[in-house]
XYZ file of C-alpha atoms in Angstrom:
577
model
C 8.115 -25.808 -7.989
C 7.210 -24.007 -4.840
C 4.918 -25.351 -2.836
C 2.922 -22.784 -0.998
C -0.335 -22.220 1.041
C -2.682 -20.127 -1.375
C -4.960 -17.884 0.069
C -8.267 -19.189 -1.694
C -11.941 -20.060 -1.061
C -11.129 -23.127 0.581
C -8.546 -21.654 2.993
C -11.398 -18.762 3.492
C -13.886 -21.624 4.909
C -11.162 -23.106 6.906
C -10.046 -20.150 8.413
C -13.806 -19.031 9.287
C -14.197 -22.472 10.498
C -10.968 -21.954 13.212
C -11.989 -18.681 14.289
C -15.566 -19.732 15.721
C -13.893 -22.674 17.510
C -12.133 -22.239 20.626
C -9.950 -19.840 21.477
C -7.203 -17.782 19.655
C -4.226 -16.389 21.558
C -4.347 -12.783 19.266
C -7.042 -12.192 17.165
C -6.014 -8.832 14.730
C -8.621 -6.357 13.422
C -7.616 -4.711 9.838
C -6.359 -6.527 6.831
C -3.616 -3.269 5.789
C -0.193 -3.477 6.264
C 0.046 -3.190 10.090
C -2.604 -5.647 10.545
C -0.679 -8.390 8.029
C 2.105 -7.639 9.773
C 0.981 -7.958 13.181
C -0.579 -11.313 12.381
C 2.968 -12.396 10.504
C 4.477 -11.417 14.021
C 2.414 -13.382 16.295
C 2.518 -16.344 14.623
C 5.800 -16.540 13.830
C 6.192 -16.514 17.489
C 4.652 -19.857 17.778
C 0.879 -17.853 19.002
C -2.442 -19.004 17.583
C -3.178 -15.953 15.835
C -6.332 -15.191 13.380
C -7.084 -12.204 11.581
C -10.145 -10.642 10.150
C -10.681 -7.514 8.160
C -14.055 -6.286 6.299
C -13.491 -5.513 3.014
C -10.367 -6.894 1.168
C -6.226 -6.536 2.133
C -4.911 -3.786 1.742
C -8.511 -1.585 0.653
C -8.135 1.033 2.823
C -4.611 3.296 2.685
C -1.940 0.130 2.744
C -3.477 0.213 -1.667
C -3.557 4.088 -1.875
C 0.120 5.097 -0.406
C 2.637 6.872 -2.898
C 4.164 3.436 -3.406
C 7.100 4.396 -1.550
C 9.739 2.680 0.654
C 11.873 5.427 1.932
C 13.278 7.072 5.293
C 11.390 9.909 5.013
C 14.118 12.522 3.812
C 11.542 15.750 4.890
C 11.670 14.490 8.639
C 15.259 15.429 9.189
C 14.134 18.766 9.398
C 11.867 17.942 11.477
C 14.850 16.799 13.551
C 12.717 13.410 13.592
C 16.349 11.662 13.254
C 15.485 8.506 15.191
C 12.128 8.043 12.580
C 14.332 8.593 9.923
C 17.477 6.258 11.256
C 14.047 3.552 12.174
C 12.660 3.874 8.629
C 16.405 3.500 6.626
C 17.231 0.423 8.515
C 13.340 -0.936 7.382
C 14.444 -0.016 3.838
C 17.393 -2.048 3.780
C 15.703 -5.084 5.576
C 12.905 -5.304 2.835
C 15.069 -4.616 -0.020
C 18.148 -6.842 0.592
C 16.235 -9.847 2.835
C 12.095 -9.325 3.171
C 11.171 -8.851 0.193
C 13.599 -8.201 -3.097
C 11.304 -9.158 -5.656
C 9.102 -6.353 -4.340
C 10.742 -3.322 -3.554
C 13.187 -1.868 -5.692
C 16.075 1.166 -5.663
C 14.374 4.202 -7.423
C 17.018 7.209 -8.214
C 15.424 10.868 -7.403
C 16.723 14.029 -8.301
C 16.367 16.786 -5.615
C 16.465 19.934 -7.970
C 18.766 23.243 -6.532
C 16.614 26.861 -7.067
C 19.324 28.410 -5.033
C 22.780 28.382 -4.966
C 22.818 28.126 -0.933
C 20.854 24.813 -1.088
C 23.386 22.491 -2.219
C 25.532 22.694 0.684
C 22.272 22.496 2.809
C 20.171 20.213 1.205
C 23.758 17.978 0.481
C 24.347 17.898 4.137
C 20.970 16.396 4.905
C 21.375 13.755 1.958
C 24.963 12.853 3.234
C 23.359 12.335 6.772
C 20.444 10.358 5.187
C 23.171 8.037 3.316
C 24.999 7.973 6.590
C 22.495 6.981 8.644
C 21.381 4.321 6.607
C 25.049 3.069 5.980
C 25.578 3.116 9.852
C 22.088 1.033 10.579
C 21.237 -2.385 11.317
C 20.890 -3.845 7.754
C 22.571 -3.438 4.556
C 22.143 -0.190 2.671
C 21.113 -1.626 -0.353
C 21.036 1.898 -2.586
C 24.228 3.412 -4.027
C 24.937 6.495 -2.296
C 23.815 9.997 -3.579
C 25.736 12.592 -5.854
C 25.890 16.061 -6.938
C 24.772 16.932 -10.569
C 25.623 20.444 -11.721
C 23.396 21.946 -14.649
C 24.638 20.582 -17.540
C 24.786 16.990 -16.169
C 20.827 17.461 -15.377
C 20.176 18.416 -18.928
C 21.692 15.261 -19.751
C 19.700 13.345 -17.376
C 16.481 15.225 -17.479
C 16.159 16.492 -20.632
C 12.219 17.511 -20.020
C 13.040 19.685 -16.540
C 13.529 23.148 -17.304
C 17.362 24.187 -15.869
C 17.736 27.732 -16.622
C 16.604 28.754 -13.189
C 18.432 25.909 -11.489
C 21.541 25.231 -9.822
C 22.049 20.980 -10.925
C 20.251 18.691 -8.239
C 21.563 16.151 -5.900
C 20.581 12.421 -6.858
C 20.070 10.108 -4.325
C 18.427 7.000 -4.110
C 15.127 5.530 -2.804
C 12.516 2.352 -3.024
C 9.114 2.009 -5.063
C 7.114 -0.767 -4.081
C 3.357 -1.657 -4.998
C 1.984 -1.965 -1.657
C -0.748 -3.497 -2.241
C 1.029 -6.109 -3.110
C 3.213 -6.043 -0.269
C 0.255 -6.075 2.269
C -1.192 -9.846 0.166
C 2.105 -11.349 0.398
C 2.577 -10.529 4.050
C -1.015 -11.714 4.357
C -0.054 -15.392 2.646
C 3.425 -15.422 4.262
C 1.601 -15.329 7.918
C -0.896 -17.802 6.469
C 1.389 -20.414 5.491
C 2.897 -20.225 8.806
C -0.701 -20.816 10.019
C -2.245 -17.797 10.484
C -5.801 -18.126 9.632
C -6.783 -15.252 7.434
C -10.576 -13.849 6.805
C -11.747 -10.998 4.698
C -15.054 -9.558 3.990
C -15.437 -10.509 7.936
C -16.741 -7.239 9.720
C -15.981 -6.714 13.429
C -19.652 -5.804 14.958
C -18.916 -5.251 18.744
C -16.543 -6.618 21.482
C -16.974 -9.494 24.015
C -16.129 -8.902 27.457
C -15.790 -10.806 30.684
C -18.039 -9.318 33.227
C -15.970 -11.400 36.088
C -13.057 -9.100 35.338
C -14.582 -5.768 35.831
C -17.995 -3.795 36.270
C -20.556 -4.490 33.968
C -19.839 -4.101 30.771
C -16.561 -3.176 31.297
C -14.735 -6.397 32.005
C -11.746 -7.261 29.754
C -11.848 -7.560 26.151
C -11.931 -11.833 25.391
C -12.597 -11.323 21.667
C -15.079 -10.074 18.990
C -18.719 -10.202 17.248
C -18.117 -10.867 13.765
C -19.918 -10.859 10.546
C -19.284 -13.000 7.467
C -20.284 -10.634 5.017
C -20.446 -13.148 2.531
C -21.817 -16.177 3.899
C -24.331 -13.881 5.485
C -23.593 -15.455 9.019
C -22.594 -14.014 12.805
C -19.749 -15.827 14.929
C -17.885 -14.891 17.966
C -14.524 -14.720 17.884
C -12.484 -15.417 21.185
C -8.936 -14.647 22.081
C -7.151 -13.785 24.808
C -5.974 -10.404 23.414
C -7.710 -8.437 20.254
C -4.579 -6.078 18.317
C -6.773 -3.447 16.491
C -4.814 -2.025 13.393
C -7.832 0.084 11.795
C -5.556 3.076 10.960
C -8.176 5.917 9.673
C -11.014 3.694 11.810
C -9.323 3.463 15.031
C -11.924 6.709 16.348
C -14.853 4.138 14.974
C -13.326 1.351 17.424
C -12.760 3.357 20.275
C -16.762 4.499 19.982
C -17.559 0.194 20.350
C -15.715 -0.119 23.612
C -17.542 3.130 24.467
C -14.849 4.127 26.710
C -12.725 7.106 26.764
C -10.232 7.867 24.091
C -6.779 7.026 24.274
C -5.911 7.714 20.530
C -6.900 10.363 18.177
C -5.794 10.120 14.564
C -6.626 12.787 11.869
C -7.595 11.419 8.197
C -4.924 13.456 6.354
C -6.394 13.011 2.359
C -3.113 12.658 -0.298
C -4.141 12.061 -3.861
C -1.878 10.817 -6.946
C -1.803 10.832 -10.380
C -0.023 8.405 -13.020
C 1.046 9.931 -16.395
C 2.678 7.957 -19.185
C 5.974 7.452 -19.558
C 6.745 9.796 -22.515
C 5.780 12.680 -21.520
C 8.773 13.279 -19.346
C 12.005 12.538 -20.386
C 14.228 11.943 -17.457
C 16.169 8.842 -16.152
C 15.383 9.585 -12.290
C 12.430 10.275 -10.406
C 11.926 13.630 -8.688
C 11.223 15.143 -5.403
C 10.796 18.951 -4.288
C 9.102 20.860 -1.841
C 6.000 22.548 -1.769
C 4.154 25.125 0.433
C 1.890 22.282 1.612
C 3.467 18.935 1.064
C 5.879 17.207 -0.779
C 5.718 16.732 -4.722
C 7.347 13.082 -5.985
C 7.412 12.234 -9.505
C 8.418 8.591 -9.406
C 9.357 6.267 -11.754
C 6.348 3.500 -12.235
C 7.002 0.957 -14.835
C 5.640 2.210 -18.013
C 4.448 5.506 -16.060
C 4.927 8.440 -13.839
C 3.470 8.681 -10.493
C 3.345 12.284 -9.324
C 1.958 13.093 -5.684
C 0.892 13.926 -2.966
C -1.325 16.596 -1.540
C -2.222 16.522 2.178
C -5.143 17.926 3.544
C -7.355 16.981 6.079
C -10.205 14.637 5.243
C -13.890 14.630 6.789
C -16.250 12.809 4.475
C -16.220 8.471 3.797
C -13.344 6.663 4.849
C -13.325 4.012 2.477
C -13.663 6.157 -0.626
C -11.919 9.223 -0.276
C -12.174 11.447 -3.314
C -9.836 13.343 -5.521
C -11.053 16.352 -6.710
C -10.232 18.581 -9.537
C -8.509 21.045 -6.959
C -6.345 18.545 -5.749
C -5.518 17.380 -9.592
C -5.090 21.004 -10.421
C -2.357 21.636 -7.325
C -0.444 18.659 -8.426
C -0.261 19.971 -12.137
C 0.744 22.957 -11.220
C 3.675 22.015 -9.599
C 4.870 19.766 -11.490
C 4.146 21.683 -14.272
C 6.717 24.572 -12.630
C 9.232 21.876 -13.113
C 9.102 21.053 -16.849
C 9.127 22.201 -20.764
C 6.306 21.096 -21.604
C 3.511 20.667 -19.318
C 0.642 18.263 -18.693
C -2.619 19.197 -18.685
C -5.754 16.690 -17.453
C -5.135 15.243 -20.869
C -1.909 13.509 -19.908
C -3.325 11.921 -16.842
C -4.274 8.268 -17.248
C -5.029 7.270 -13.406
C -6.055 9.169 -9.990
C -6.165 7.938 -6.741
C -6.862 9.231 -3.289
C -5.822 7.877 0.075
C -5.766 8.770 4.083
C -3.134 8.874 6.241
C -3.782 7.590 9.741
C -2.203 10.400 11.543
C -1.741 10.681 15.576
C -2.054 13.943 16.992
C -2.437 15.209 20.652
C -5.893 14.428 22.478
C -7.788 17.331 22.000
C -11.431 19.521 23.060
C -13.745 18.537 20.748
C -14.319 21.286 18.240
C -10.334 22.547 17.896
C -8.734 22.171 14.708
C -5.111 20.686 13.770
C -3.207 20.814 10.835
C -1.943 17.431 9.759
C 1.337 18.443 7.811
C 2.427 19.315 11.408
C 1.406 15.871 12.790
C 4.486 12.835 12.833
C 4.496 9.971 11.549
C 5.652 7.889 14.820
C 3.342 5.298 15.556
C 1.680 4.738 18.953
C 0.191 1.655 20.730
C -2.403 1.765 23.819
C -4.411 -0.150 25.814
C -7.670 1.549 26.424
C -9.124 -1.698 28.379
C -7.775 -5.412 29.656
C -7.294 -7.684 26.652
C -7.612 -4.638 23.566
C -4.520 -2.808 21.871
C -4.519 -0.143 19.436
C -1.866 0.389 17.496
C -1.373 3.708 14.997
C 0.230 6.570 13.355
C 3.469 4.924 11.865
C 3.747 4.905 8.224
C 3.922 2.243 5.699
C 8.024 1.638 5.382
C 8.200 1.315 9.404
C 4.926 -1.325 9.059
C 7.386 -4.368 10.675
C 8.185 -2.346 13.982
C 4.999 -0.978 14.517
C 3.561 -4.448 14.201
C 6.693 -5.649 16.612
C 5.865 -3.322 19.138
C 2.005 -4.160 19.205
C 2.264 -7.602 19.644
C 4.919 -6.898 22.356
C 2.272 -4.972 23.628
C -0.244 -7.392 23.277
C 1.550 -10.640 25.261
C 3.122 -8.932 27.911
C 1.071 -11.068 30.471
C 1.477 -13.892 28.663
C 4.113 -16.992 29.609
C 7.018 -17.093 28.415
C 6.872 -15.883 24.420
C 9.692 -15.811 21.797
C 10.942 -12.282 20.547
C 9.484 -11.375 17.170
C 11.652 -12.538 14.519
C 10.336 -10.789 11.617
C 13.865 -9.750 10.404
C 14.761 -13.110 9.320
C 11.356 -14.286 8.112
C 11.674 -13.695 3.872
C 8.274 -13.016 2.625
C 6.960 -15.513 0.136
C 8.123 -14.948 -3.178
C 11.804 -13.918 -1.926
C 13.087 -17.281 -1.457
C 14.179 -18.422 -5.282
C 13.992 -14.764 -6.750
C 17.246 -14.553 -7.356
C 18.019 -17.826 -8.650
C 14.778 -17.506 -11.166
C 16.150 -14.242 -11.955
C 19.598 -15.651 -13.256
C 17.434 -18.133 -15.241
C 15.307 -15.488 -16.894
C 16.578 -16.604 -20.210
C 15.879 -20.192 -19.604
C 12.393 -19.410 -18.327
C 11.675 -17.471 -21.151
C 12.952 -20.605 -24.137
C 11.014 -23.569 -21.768
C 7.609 -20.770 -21.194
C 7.603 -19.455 -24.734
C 7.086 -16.003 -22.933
C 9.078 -12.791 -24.427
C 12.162 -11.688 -21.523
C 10.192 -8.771 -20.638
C 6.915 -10.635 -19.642
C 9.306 -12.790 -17.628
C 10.951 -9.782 -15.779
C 7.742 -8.663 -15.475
C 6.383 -11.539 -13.722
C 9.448 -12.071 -11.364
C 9.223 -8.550 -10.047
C 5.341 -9.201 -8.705
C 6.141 -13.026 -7.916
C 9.545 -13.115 -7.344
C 10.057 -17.195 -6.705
C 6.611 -17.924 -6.959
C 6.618 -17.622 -10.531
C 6.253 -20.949 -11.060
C 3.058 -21.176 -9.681
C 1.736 -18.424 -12.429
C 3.914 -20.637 -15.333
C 2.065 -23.877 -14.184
C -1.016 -22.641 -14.799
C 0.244 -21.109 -18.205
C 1.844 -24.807 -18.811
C -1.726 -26.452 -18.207
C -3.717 -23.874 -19.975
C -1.463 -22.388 -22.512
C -4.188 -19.201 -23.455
C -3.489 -18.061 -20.036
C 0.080 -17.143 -21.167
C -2.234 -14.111 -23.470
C -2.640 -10.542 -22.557
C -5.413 -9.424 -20.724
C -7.807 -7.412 -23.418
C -8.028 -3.919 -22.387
C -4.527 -4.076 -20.096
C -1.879 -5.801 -22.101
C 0.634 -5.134 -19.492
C -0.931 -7.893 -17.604
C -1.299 -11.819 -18.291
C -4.188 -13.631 -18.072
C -3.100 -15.940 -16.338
C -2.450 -13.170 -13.437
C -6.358 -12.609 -13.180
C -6.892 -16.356 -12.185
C -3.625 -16.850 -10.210
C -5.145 -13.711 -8.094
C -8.538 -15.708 -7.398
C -6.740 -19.111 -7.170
C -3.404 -18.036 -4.644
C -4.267 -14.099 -4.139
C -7.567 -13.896 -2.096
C -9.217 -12.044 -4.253
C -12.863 -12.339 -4.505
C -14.379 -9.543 -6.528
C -13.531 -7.671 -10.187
C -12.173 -4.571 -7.966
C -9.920 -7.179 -5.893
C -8.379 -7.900 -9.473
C -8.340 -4.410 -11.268
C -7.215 -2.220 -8.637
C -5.153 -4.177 -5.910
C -4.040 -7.200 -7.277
C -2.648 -5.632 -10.678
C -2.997 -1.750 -11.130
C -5.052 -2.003 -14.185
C -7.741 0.393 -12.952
C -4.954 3.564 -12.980
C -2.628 2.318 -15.795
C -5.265 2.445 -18.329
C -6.533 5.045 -20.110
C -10.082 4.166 -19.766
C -9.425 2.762 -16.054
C -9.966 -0.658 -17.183
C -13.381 -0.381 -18.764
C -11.911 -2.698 -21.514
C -10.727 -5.531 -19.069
C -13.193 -5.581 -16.520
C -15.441 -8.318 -18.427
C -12.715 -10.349 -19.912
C -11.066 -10.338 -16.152
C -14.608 -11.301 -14.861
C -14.915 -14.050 -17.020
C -12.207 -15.132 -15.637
C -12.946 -15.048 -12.233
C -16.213 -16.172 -12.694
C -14.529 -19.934 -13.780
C -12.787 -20.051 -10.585
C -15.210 -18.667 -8.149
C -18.455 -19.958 -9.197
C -20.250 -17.070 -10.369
C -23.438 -17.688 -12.344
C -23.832 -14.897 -15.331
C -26.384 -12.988 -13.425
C -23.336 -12.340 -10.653
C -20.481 -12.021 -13.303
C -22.947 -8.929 -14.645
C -23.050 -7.626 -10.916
C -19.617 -7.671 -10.974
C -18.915 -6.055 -14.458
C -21.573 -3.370 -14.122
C -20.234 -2.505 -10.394
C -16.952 -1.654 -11.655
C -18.197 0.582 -14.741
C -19.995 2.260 -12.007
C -17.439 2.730 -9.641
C -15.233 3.834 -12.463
C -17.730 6.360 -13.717
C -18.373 7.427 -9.732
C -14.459 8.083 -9.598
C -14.398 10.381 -12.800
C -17.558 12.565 -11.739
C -15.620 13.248 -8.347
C -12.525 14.199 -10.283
C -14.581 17.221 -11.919
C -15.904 18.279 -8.740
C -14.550 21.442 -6.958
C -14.696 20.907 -3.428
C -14.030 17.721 -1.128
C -17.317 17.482 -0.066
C -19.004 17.227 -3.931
C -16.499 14.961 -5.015
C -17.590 13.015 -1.901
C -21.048 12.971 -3.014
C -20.465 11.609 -6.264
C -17.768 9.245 -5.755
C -20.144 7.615 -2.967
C -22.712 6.736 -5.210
C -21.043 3.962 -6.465
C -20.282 1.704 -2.867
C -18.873 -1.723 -2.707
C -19.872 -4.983 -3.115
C -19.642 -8.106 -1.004
């Protein structure tokens, strides 16, 4: 069995307990995927590193992203050819060394309206394959290939081809980042990061010695344990901020001048059983806005994304039924027989943390104008702020911030994130070759197996031990059969998770691939919880009747019209510590 650090209550306290005493050498602000990785990076440079973030890993956009690990084939025409080259080269690291029990080859069809397009759009693939055949890091994807009309018929029986010229199929990753963001979170961990959520930054401490007033150097943070209900100061010789959509929010608690502005560009998603389109490849095309994906998910379709600009809550950003309707629409241009609001079993919205020039207050930008290339600066002594970047490219942009960061420091190792496996890759393969074997000794069917290597990869015999021990664990959840039960606990016990949302929508995906967005599990998953955690049944009802009304909050918005009424109603259910 692997033995591994799990991120629990107990390693909650501890970590609390290190961050009020002494001093850290980084301290990192945001709990999403540049944060994790930022923290992964410092400490696997031998750095006393801590990290802190106010709600729970991955809440904010690192849960809400199209689930994609890709180079970003719409930038070459951009001519953004080194962001592309950068975010190939990621691709390959995470799929053939990082993390191959998480991310996963996806084939996409690029469909051909025009004759004209396939040498075009078949030049761009080829450089796309090239590029990531040339890079650092194995390819890891077979290459792409043209399919003429009849082939496509074959292949995508449900996409209407008498107005198309075949497609090109190339290949892709999926990954449930969410996912990604907790095991980066654990991996830096149990190399001795120590990890807080629900632990709300409240203001910066400075060193008057170093400058005027109030505006001496940064030596660490005012912090509130929202749970504990307790303030500590945090010190360290150099705070990394990685609040994507929030960095404006942090620049207004150093109340200096601005060095970063990033738009909140709103993209919104919607999963759709697998049956209602036949095809054996995801799909990609272009729209007048965006970019429409139909991606293979499992048991489901994930079709996305919108982008538009986003000026209401951070935290909750709504779908609304315009946005639904867009992404029907198109899709719905694409196939026989099209879905209707019927078909669509899960919506989510999320924000992009998008840099754009400084400029007057008052002038507007468009965001699908605005790249993706991430940016660090130093607004004081002792704070960086990293953003922009997107979620494949997460390793570099955490790289370059913690360069950033210790510049003035002693003599520091490079970052060696490319050789550090995330937990869960080390054994996968092995475990994988003795699925069958797994399967005879657990008495679980193959699939459930399969199923649990791809989310645990060689930690999967953590999740079998407690299966071994308490043998009704190895029973589907009620309401989500897709899931164990023994998943709920091993998410409280190993995960960090704390509360019924934790579970439903970031730790498994129960809350978009169910029908009734996971009505039927939430008390059965609470009583789960409520074993490991403590709760008496006066907080296990909390918990239960939170998520009904968050659920109900998130279906109201979906009916609304406009941004700012979906807004309104999808606020009306907040979160609770």
């Amino acid at each position: 069995m692997t033995l591994a650090r799990a991120l629990d209550a107990d390693q909650r306290a501890d970590a609390l307990q290190h961050l009020a005493e002494g001093e850290l050498d980084v301290l990192v602000v945001g709990g999403g995927i540049v944060g994790v990785g930022a923290a992964l990076d410092a400490v696997t440079r031998g750095l006393k590193v801590g990290l802190v973030e106010q709600r729970d890993l991955a809440s904010g956009t690192s849960s809400r992203s199209s689930k994609l690990v890709h180079g970003g084939l719409r930038y070459l025409e951009m001519f953004d050819f080194a962001l592309v080259k950068e975010a190939l080269e990621e691709r390959g690291l995470l799929l053939t060394r990082l993390a191959p029990h998480l991310v996963r080859p996806v084939p996409f069809l690029y469909p051909l309206e025009h004759a004209w397009e396939r040498p075009y759009v078949g030049a761009g693939v080829a450089l796309y394959d090239g590029m990531a055949m040339t890079g650092k890091y194995d390819m890891g994807v077979p290459r792409h290939k043209h399919i003429f009309r009849k082939q496509l018929a074959r292949m995508a029986p449900d996409i209407r081809t008498d107005t198309l010229h075949g497609a090109i199929r190339y290949y892709d990753c999926r990954v449930d980042d969410a996912r990604l963001v907790m095991t980066i979170a654990r991996t830096a961990a149990n190399n001795g990061a120590h990890v807080a959520t629900r632990t709300k930054v409240t203001g910066f401490l400075r060193d008057p010695s170093t400058g005027s007033g109030q505006q001496g150097r940064v030596v660490g943070v005012t912090a509130r344990d929202l749970e504990g209900q307790r303030d500590l100061e945090i010190r360290a010789k150099v705070v990394i901020n990685a609040a994507g959509v929030w960095t404006d929010e942090v620049q207004q608690l150093i109340g200096g001048q601005a060095q970063l502005d990033v738009d909140a560009s709103k993209g919104i998603h919607l999963v759709v059983p697998k049956d209602r389109i036949r095809s054996e490849c995801g799909f990609i095309t272009k729209t007048e806005k965006s970019v429409l994906f139909v991606i293979p998910w499992d048991q489901f379709w994930i079709i996305g994304t919108t982008d538009t600009a986003w000026d209401f809550d951070l935290a909750h950003p709504a779908a609304s039924k315009t946005d639904i309707d867009y992404l029907l629409g198109h899709v719905n241009r694409l196939l026989k027989d099209p879905l209707d609001h019927r078909d669509v079993i899960g919506v989510w919205a999320g924000l992009r943390p998008l840099l754009k020039p400084m400029r007057k207050e008052g002038e507007m930008g468009e965001t699908t104008k605005l790249s993706r290339e991430h940016t660090v600066a130093n607004p004081v002594p002792g704070l960086v702020l990293v953003a922009g970047g997107k979620l494949t490219t997460y390793r570099v942009m955490a790289r370059d911030a913690v360069d950033h960061a210790i510049r003035d420091f002693a003599a520091t190792p490079a970052s060696i994130t490319d050789r550090v496996p995330l937990m869960g890759a080390w054994g996968f393969e092995a475990r994988t070759n003795q699925r069958v074997s797994i399967s005879r000794s657990s008495g679980l069917d193959i699939g459930v197996v399969d199923h649990l290597l791809g989310r645990y990869g060689g930690l999967v015999d953590e999740v079998l031990a407690l299966i071994a021990e308490r043998p009704e664990l190895g029973e589907p959840l009620p309401g989500a059969e897709h899931y164990l039960r023994a998943e709920v606990l091993y998410a409280v016990t190993h995960e960090g998770a704390r509360h019924l949302d934790d579970v439903l929508a970031r730790r498994t995906r129960v809350s978009i691939e169910t029908f009734d967005r996971g009505i039927t599990a939430a008390r059965p998953a609470a009583e789960l919880m409520a074993e490991a955690l403590g709760w008496d049944d006066a907080q296990l009802e909390d918990e239960v009747d939170h998520y009904l009304r968050r659920v109900e909050a998130e279906r109201q918005s979906q009916l609304m019209p406009t941004d700012q009424e979906a807004d309104e109603a999808r606020v009306k259910a907040p979160d609770i510590v």
